[in-house]
Structure formats: C-alpha cells, structure tokens
Short mmCIF file of C-alpha atoms in Angstrom, two decimals:
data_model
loop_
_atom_site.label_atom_id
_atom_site.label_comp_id
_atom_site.label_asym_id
_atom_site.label_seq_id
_atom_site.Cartn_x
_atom_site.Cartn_y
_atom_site.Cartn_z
CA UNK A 1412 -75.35 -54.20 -114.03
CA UNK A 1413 -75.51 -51.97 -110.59
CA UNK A 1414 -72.45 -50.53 -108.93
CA UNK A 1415 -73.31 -53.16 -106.06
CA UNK A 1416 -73.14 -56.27 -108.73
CA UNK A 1417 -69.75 -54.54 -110.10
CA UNK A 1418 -67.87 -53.94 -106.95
CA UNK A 1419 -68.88 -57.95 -106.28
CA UNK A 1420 -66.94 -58.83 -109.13
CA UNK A 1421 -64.01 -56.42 -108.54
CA UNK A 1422 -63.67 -57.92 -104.71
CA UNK A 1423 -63.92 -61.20 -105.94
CA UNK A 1424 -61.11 -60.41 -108.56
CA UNK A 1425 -58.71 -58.93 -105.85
CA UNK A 1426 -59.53 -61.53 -103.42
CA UNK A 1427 -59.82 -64.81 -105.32
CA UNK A 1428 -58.36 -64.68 -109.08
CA UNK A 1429 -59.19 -68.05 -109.93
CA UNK A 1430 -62.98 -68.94 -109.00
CA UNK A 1431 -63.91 -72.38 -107.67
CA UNK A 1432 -64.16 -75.01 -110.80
CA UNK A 1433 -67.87 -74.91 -110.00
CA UNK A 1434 -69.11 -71.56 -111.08
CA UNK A 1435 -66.62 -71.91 -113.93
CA UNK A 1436 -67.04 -71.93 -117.75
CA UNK A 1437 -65.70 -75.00 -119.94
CA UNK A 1438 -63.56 -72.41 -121.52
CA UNK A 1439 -62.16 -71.22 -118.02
CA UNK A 1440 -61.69 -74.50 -116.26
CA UNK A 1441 -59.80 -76.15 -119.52
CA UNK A 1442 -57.59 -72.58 -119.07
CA UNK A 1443 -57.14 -73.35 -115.31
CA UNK A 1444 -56.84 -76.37 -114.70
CA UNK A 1445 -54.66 -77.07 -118.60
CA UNK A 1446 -51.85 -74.69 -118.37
CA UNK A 1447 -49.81 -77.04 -120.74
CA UNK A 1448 -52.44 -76.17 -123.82
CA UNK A 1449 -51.33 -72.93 -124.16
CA UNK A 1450 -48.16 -74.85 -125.61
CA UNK A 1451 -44.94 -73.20 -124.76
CA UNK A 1452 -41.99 -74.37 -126.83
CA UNK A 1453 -38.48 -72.54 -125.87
CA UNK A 1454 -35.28 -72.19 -128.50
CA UNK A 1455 -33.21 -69.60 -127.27
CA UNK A 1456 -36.21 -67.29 -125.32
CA UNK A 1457 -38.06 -67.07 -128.49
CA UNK A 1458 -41.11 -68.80 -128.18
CA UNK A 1459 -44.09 -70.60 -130.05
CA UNK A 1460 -47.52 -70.23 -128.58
CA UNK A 1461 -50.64 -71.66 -129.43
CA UNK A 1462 -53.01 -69.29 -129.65
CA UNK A 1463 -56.79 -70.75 -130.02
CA UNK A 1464 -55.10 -73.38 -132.45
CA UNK A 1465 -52.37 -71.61 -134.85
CA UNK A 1466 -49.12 -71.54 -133.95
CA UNK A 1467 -46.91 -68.33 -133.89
CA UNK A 1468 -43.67 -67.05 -133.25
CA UNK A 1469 -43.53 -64.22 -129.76
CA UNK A 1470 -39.99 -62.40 -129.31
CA UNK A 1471 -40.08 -61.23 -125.66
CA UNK A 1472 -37.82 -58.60 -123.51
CA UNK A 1473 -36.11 -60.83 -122.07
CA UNK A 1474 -34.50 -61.67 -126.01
CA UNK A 1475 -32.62 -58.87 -125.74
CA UNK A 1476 -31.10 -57.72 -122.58
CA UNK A 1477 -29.81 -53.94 -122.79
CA UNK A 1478 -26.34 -55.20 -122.50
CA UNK A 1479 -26.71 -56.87 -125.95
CA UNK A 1480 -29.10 -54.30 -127.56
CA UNK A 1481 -26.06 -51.65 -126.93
CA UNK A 1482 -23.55 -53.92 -128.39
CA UNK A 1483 -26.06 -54.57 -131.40
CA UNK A 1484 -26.28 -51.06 -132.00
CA UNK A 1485 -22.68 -49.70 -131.19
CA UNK A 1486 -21.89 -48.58 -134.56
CA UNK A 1487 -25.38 -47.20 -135.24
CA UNK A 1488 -26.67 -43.88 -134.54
CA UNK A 1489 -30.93 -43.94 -134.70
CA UNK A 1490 -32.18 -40.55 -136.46
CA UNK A 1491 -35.88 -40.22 -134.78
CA UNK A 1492 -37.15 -38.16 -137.65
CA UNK A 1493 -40.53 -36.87 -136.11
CA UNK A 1494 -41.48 -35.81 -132.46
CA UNK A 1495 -45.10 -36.20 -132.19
CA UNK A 1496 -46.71 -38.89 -130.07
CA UNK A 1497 -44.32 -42.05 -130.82
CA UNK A 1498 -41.37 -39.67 -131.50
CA UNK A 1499 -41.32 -38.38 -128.13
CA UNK A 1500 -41.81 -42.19 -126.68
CA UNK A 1501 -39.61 -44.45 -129.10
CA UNK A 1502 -37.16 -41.67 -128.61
CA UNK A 1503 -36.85 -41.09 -124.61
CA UNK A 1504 -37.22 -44.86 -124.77
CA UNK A 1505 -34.28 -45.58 -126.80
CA UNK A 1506 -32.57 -42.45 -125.13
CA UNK A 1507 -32.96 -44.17 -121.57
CA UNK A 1508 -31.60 -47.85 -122.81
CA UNK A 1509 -28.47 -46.15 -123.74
CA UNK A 1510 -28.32 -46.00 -127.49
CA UNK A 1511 -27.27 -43.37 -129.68
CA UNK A 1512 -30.55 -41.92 -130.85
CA UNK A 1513 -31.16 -38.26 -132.10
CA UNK A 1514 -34.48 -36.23 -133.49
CA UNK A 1515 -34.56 -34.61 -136.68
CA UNK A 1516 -37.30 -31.84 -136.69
CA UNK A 1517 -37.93 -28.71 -138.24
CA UNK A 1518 -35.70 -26.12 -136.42
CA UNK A 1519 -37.65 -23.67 -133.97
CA UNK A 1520 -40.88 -25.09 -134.56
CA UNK A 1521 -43.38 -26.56 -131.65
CA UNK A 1522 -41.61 -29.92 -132.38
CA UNK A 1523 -38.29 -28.65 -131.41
CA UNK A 1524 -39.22 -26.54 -128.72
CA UNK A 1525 -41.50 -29.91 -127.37
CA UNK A 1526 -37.49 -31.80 -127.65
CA UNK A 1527 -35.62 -28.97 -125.96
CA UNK A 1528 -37.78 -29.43 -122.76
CA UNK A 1529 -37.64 -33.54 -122.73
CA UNK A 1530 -34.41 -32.56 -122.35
CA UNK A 1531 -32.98 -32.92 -126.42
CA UNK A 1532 -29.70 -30.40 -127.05
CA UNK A 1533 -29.29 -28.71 -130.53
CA UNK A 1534 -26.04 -29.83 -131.78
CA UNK A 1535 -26.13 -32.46 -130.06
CA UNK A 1536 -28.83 -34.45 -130.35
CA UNK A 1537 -31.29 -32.32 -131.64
CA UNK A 1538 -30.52 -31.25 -135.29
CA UNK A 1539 -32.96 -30.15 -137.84
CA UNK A 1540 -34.66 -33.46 -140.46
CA UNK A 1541 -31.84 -33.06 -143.06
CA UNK A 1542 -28.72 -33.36 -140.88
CA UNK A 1543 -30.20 -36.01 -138.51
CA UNK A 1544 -30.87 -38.27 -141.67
CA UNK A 1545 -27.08 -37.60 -142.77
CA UNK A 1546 -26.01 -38.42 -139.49
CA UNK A 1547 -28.58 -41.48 -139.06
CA UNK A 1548 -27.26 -45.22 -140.10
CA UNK A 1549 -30.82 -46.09 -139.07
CA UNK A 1550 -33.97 -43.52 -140.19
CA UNK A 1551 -36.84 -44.02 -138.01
CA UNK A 1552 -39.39 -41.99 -139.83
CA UNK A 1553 -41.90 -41.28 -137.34
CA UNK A 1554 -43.76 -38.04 -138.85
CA UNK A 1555 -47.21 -37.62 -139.09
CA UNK A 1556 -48.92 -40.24 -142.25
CA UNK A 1557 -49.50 -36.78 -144.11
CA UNK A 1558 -46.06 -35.31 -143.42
CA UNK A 1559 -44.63 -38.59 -144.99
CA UNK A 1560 -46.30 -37.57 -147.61
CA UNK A 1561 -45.35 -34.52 -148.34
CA UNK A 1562 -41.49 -34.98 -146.88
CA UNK A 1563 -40.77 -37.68 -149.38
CA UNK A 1564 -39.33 -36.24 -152.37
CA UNK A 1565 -36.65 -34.58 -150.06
CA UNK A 1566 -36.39 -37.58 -148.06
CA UNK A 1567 -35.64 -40.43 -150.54
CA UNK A 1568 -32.68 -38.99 -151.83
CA UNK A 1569 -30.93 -39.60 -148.55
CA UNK A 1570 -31.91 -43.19 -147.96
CA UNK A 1571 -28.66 -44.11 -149.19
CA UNK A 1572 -27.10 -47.14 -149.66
CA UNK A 1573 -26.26 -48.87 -145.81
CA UNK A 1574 -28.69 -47.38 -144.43
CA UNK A 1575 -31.83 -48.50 -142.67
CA UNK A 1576 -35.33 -47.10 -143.11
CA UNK A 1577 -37.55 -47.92 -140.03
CA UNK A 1578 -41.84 -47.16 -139.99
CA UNK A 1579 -44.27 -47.21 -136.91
CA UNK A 1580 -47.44 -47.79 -139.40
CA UNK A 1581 -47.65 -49.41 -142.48
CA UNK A 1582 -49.67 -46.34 -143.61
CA UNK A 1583 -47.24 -44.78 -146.69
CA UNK A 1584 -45.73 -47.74 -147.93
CA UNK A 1585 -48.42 -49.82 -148.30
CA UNK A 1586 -50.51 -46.84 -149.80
CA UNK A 1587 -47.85 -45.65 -152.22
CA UNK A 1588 -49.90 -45.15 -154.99
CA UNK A 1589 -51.99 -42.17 -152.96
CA UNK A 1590 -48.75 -41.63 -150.40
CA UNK A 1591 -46.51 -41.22 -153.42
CA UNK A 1592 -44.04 -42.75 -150.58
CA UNK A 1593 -41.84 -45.76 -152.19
CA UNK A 1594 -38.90 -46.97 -150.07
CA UNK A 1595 -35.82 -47.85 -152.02
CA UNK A 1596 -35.05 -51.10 -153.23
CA UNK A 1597 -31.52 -51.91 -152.11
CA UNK A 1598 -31.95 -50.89 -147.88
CA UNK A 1599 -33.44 -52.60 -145.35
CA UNK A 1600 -37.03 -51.54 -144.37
CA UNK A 1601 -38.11 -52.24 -141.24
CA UNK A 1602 -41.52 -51.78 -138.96
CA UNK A 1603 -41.91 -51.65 -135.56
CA UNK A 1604 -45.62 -50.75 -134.44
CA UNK A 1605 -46.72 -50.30 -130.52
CA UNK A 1606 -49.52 -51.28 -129.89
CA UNK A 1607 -50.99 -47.88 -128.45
CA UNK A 1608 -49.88 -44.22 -128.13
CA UNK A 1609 -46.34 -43.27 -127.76
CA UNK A 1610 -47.76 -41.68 -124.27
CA UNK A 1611 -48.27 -45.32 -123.42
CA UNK A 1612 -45.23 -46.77 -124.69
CA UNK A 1613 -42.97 -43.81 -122.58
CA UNK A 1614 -45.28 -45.14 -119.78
CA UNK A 1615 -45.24 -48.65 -119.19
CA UNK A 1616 -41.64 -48.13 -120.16
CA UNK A 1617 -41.22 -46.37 -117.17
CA UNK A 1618 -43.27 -48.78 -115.01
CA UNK A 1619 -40.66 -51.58 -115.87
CA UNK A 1620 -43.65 -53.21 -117.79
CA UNK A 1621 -43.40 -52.41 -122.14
CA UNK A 1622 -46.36 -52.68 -124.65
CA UNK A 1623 -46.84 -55.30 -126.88
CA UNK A 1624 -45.56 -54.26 -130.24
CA UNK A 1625 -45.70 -56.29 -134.42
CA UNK A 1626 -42.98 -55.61 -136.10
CA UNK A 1627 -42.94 -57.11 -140.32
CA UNK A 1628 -40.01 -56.42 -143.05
CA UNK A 1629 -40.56 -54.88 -146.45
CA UNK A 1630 -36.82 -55.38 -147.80
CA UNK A 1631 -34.40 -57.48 -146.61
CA UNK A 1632 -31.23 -56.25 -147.77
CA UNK A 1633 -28.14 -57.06 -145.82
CA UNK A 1634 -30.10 -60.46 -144.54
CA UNK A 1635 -30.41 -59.09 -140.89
CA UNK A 1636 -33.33 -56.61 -141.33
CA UNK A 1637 -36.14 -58.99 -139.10
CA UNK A 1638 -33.36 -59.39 -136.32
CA UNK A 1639 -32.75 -55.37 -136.52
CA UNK A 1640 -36.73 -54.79 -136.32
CA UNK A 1641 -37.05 -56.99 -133.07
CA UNK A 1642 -33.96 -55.64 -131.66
CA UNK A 1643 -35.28 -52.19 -132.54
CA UNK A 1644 -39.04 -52.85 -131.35
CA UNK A 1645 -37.18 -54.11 -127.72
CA UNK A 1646 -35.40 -51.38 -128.05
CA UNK A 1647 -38.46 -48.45 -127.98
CA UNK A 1648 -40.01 -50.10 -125.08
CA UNK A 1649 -41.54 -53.51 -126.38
CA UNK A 1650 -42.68 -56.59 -123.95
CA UNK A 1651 -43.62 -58.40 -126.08
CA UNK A 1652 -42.96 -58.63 -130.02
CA UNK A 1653 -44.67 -61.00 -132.93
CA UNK A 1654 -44.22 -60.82 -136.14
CA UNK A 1655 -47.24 -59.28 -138.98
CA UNK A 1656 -46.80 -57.83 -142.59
CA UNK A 1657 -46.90 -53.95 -143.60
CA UNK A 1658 -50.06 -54.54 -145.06
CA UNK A 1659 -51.91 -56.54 -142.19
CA UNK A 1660 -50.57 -53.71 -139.43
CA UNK A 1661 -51.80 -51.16 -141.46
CA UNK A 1662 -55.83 -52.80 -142.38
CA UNK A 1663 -55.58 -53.95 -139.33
CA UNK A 1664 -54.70 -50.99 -137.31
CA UNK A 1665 -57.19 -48.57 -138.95
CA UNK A 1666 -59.60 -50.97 -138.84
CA UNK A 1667 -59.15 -51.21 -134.94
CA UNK A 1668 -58.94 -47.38 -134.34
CA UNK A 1669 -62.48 -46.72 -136.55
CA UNK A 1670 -63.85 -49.76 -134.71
CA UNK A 1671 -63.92 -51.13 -131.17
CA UNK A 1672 -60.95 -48.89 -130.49
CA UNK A 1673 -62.20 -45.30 -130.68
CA UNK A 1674 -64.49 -44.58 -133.47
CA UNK A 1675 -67.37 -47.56 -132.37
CA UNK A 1676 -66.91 -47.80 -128.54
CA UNK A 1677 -67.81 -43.56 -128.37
CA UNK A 1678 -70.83 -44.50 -130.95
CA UNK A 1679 -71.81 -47.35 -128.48
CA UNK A 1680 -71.42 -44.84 -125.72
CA UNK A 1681 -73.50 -42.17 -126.93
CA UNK A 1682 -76.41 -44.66 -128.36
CA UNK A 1683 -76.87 -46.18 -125.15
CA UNK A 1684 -76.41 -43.03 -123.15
CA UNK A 1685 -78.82 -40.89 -124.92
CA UNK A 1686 -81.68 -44.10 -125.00
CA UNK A 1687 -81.50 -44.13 -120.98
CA UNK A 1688 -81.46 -39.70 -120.98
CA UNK A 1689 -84.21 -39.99 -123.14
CA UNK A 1690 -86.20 -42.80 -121.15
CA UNK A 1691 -86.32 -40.19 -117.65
CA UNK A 1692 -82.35 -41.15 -115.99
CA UNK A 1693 -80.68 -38.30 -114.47
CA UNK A 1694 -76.95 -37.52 -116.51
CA UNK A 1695 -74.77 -38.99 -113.50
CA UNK A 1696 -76.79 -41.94 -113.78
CA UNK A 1697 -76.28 -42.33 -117.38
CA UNK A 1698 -72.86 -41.81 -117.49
CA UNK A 1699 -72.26 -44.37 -114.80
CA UNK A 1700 -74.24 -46.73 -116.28
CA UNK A 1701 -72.43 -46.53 -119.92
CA UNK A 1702 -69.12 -45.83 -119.10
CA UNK A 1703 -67.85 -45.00 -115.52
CA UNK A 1704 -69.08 -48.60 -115.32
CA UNK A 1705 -67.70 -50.14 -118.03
CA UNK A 1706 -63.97 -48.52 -117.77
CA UNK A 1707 -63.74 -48.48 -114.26
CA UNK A 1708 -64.63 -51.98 -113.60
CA UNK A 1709 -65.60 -54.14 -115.98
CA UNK A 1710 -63.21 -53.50 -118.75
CA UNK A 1711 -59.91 -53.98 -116.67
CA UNK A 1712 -61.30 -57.02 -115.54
CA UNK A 1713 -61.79 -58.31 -119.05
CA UNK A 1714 -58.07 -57.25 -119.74
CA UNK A 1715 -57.00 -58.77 -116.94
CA UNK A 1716 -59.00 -62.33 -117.06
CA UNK A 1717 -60.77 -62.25 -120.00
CA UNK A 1718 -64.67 -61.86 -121.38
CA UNK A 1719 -65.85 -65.32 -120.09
CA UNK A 1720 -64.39 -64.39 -116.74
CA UNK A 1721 -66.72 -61.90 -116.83
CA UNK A 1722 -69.91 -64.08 -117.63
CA UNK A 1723 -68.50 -66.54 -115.00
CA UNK A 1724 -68.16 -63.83 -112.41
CA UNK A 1725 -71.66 -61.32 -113.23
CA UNK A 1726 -75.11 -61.85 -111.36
CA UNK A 1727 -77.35 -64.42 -113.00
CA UNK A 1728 -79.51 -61.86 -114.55
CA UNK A 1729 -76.42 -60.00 -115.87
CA UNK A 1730 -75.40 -63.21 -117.16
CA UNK A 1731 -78.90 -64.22 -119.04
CA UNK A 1732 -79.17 -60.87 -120.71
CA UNK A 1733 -75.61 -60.66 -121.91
CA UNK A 1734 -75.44 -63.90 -123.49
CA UNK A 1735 -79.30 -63.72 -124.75
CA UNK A 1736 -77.56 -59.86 -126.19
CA UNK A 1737 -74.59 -60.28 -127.34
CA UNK A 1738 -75.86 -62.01 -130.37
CA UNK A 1739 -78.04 -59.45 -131.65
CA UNK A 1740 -75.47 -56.63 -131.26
CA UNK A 1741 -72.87 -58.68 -133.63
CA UNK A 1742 -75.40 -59.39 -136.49
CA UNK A 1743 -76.24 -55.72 -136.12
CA UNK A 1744 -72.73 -54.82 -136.11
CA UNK A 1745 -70.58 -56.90 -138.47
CA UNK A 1746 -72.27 -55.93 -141.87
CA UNK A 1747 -70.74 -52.02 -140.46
CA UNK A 1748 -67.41 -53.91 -139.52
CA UNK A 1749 -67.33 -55.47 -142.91
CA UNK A 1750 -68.10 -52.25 -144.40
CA UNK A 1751 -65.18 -50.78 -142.34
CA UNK A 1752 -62.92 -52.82 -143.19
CA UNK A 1753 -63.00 -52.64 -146.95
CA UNK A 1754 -63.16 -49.21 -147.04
CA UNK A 1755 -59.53 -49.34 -145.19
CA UNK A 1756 -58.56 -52.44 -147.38
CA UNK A 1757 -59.39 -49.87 -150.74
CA UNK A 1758 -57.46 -47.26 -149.82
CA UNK A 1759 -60.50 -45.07 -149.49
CA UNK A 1760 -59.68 -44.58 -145.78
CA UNK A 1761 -56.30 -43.53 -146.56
CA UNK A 1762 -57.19 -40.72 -149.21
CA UNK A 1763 -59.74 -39.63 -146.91
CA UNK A 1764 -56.97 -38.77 -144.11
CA UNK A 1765 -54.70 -37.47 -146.97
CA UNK A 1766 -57.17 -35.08 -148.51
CA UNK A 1767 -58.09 -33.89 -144.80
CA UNK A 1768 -54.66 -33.84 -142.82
CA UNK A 1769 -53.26 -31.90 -145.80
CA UNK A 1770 -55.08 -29.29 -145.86
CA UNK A 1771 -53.32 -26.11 -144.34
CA UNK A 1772 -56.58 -24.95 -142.04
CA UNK A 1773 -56.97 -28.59 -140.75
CA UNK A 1774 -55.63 -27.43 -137.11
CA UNK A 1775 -58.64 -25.25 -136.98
CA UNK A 1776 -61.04 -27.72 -138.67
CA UNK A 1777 -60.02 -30.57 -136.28
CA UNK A 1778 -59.99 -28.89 -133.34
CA UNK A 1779 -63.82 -27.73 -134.02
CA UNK A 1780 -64.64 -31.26 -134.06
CA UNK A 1781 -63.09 -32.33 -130.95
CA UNK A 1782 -64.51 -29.08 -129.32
CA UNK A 1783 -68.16 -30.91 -130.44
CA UNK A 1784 -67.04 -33.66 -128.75
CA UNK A 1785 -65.94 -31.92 -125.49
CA UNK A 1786 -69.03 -30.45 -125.20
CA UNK A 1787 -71.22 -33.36 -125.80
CA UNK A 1788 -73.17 -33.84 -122.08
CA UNK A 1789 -72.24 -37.27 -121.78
CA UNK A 1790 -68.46 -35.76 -121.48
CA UNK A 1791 -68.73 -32.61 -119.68
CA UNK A 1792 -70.96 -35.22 -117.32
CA UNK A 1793 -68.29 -37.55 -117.09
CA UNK A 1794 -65.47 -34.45 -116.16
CA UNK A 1795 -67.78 -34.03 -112.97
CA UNK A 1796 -67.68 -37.94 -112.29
CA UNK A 1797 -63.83 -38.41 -112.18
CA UNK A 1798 -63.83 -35.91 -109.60
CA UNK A 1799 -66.03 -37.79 -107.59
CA UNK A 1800 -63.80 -40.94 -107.41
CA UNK A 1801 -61.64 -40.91 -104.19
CA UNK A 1802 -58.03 -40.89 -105.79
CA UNK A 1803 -59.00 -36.94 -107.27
CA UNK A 1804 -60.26 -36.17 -103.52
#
C-alpha cells in the first residue's frame, strides 16, 4: 500500500469516522447501523457485553470512584514488593489515588535508588522487602518471574494469616512445580494483570484514560477476595476490568508476547523487509514499507475501528490482495501458533525463562542479544526515519 493510499485512509478516518453504508462491509454496517447488538445490560455499573456471541461480565472505572476505593482500603496498607516495570506504575498509580501503598526492595540497590527519585522516602514509604511485607495487610508481589522464584522460601513465611497476597502474572503459581512458588491455603490470592507495560499503565493513567486489565482469584478466603482484585485492578490504573483464571492469563499472556505481540510481528518485520532489500529497494524504502507504514498508519487505525474498517477503507487493489493473502499467511502460521502455544501450556516456556533469567551473567547475556537486535539495519534504518517525521523536527 503507498504512503499516498495510506494518508487516504488516515484523512478519511479524521474526517469521516463512519463511511457511507455503501462502501461498507456486512460486518461494519450491522456494527453501525445495530448499536443495540453489542447488548449492554446495567446492574449497578457492572456490565454484560456480548462479545461476538458469549456473554461476559466488564467491571469499569466508573465501579469504583476514588472516594470509595479510599474508604475500601482505609485500614489497608499495600506493600508493592518489586520496582521494576509494573512496580514503578501500579505503585505511583496507587500512590496518586490516595492509598496507603509502600515498596519493599532490596536496600541501596538500583531498585531503591530508581524509588528514591519517583519520589519514595526510606522510612517512610520505602523500606527494604522484609519490613514492607510486615507492614503490608495486602502483598503485591510484583518482582521479576525469576526473583519469585528464588524470594519464596523467605517470603512464605510472612504471608500470614489476614493477609492478602496479590500477582500481576499468573507465571509462579500456576508453574509451581518448576517455580517452587505455592501460595498459602488460608489467604486470599488475588491477580490483577494490565494489559501492557507498567510504562503504559503510569501513562494512560496520567492521560485520564487507564488500560484494560483481567483480574482471576486463586483462594477465596475471607469471601471478598474477587471484589478486593477489581477494587485493586481500578485501583493501579484500570479502565476497564473482566474477569480470567491464573492459568488462562498466564498461557495466554506468553502466548501473546512470543506471538503477534513481540516475538512474531519483529519475525514478520524482518522476513518481509529483507525479501524487498534483497529484490533491489533502497533501506528507507523498506522500512517504510514494513513498518513506518504499518505503525504509523495502519495499525492505529485498526485499534481504533477495527481490521474490516481497514478492508472497507484500502484501495481496491489493496483490498484484492489482502483478502486473496491473508489466507495463506494463517495456514502458514497457525501450525507455529499451535506449536507456541503448547510449548507455554507444558511448562517448557516457563523452565526455559527460569533456567535463563537465573543465571547470574544473564545481564550480560541479554543485553548481547538486544545489542544484535539494535544493530540489525532494518532498526538502525528505522532510528533515521523517526527523525524524519515532523513532530522530532
């Protein structure tokens, strides 16, 4: 598709967001001109939606108001144990709606040192993992999947009984048996998982906006632990909350990230890149063809209006070739998708991020990888692109 074809769409996205019923799909018009199919049923601002024919439950925002989150919370205090990527979001987040959160880290390391300049004070609310989780009513483990790991043993021994144990990922739960990590039997346990980094959730946070977050129980206790996890995922910057199991968030969530999140879009984008380098196109036009393309225009459309918008709103030609496409590249891919996700579903995903994030050199090991990466042409090409567009000018 040419820059020409793409900036049509994006003009006719800004200008007219709902195209004449015309030069519409079946799927688009019934979405238009049907608003009552999507099947809104409201008891209390929780609602049921139909999505594409099942029924399910959606917890929004506007559930909990911060007014009643801090009177849910007034006699808890949140230990954020972990200040990595969703430590240092969850945590401002929760910081900024008023409750009474503090991080647990190892004292004087680049954790603590990261919490000092968001503003965290030692004594405070800043205290090293042990005293924040005697301190904690609520213990929102939020290390690394490895560092769960090897925490545990010390860990456990302070889940005591009235407490709450809250998880991000499903990861070292649901893996015990390689995690070695086995919540106790007589506390609640609780998930809450964003859906993206915790750069994002601190982000559309701040934009007044919140990401759309699962959130599943593994023990029920005291008989409030789903109402504490929705609280608690509105609470950390949700918009939107619905409701999985530890075990689907976690197949589901490294199947995504090794998939069409990360691991297969770069694989697409280097295939296709390197086919057109090696057919005789200059690096700019390569890049802009695979992905300046693709992120700058087409995929934000598709977020915003969805894939058959897309075929609705592309050239003619774009539109034959994509849907004569399409087909081929999902025989091609599923049998990989399907090999994907069983080895996340086995476990064999898990030891391999064990065996590797454990290892004391894996710093160094991991950063040679992403250097490979950085140095790839199609990147260092696309570094020269950005600072073509006019809002780096």
């Amino acid at each position: 598709m040419s820059f020409r074809a793409a900036a049509r769409i994006a003009r006719t996205a800004a200008i007219k967001p709902v195209m004449a019923p015309r030069a519409m799909t079946t799927l688009a018009r019934a979405v238009a001109t049907k608003p009552a199919a999507v099947n809104f049923v409201a008891t209390r601002g929780v609602k049921t939606i139909n999505f594409g024919g099942t029924n399910e439950v959606v917890h929004e925002r506007s559930d909990w108001p911060q007014e009643k989150l801090l009177d849910y919370f007034k006699n808890d205090t949140l230990a954020m144990i972990g200040y990595g990527s969703q430590g240092y979001g969850q945590g401002l987040n929760l910081r900024d709606n008023g409750l009474n959160v503090i991080v647990g880290v190892r004292k004087d390391g680049a954790s603590w040192k990261a919490a000092i300049e968001d503003g965290w004070v030692p004594g405070e609310n800043l205290f090293d993992v042990n005293e924040a989780i005697s301190k904690g009513t609520i213990i929102m483990n939020l290390l690394s999947d490895a560092a769960q790991s090897e925490t545990w043993e010390s860990i456990k021994p302070q889940l005591t009984e009235g407490k709450t144990l809250y998880f991000a990922h499903g990861f070292s739960p649901v893996f015990k048996e390689l995690t070695k990590v086995e919540p106790p039997k007589n506390i609640d346990v609780i998930l809450v998982a964003p859906k993206g980094s915790g750069r994002t959730v601190r982000s559309l946070f701040k934009e007044g906006r919140g990401i759309n977050s699962s959130y599943a129980v593994w023990n029920d206790v005291t008989g409030k632990a789903e109402e504490k996890a929705i609280a608690l995922a509105v609470a950390v910057g949700s918009g939107y909350v619905y409701q999985t199991t530890f075990e689907r968030e976690v197949n589901s969530d490294l199947y995504g990230e090794r998939g069409c999140l990360m691991g297969g879009i770069h694989g697409m984008f280097l295939a296709q890149y390197e086919v057109l380098r090696e057919n005789g196109h200059t690096p700019s036009e390569a890049f802009n063809e695979t992905v300046e393309e693709a992120t700058q225009s087409l995929y934000p459309l598709i977020g915003k209006y969805g894939m058959d918008y897309m075929y609705d709103a592309c050239s003619t030609t774009a539109r034959r070739g994509a849907l004569d496409w399409y087909p081929v590249f999902k025989d091609a891919l599923k049998p990989v998708f399907e090999d994907l996700y069983q080895s996340v579903k086995t476990g064999k995903e898990t030891q391999r991020s064990l065996d590797f994030n454990s290892q004391a050199d894996y710093r160094d090991k991991l950063e040679k990888e992403l250097q490979t990466i950085r140095d790839m042409e199609i990147w260092r090409v696309g570094k020269e692109v950005r600072k073509l567009r006019p809002e780096n000018n």
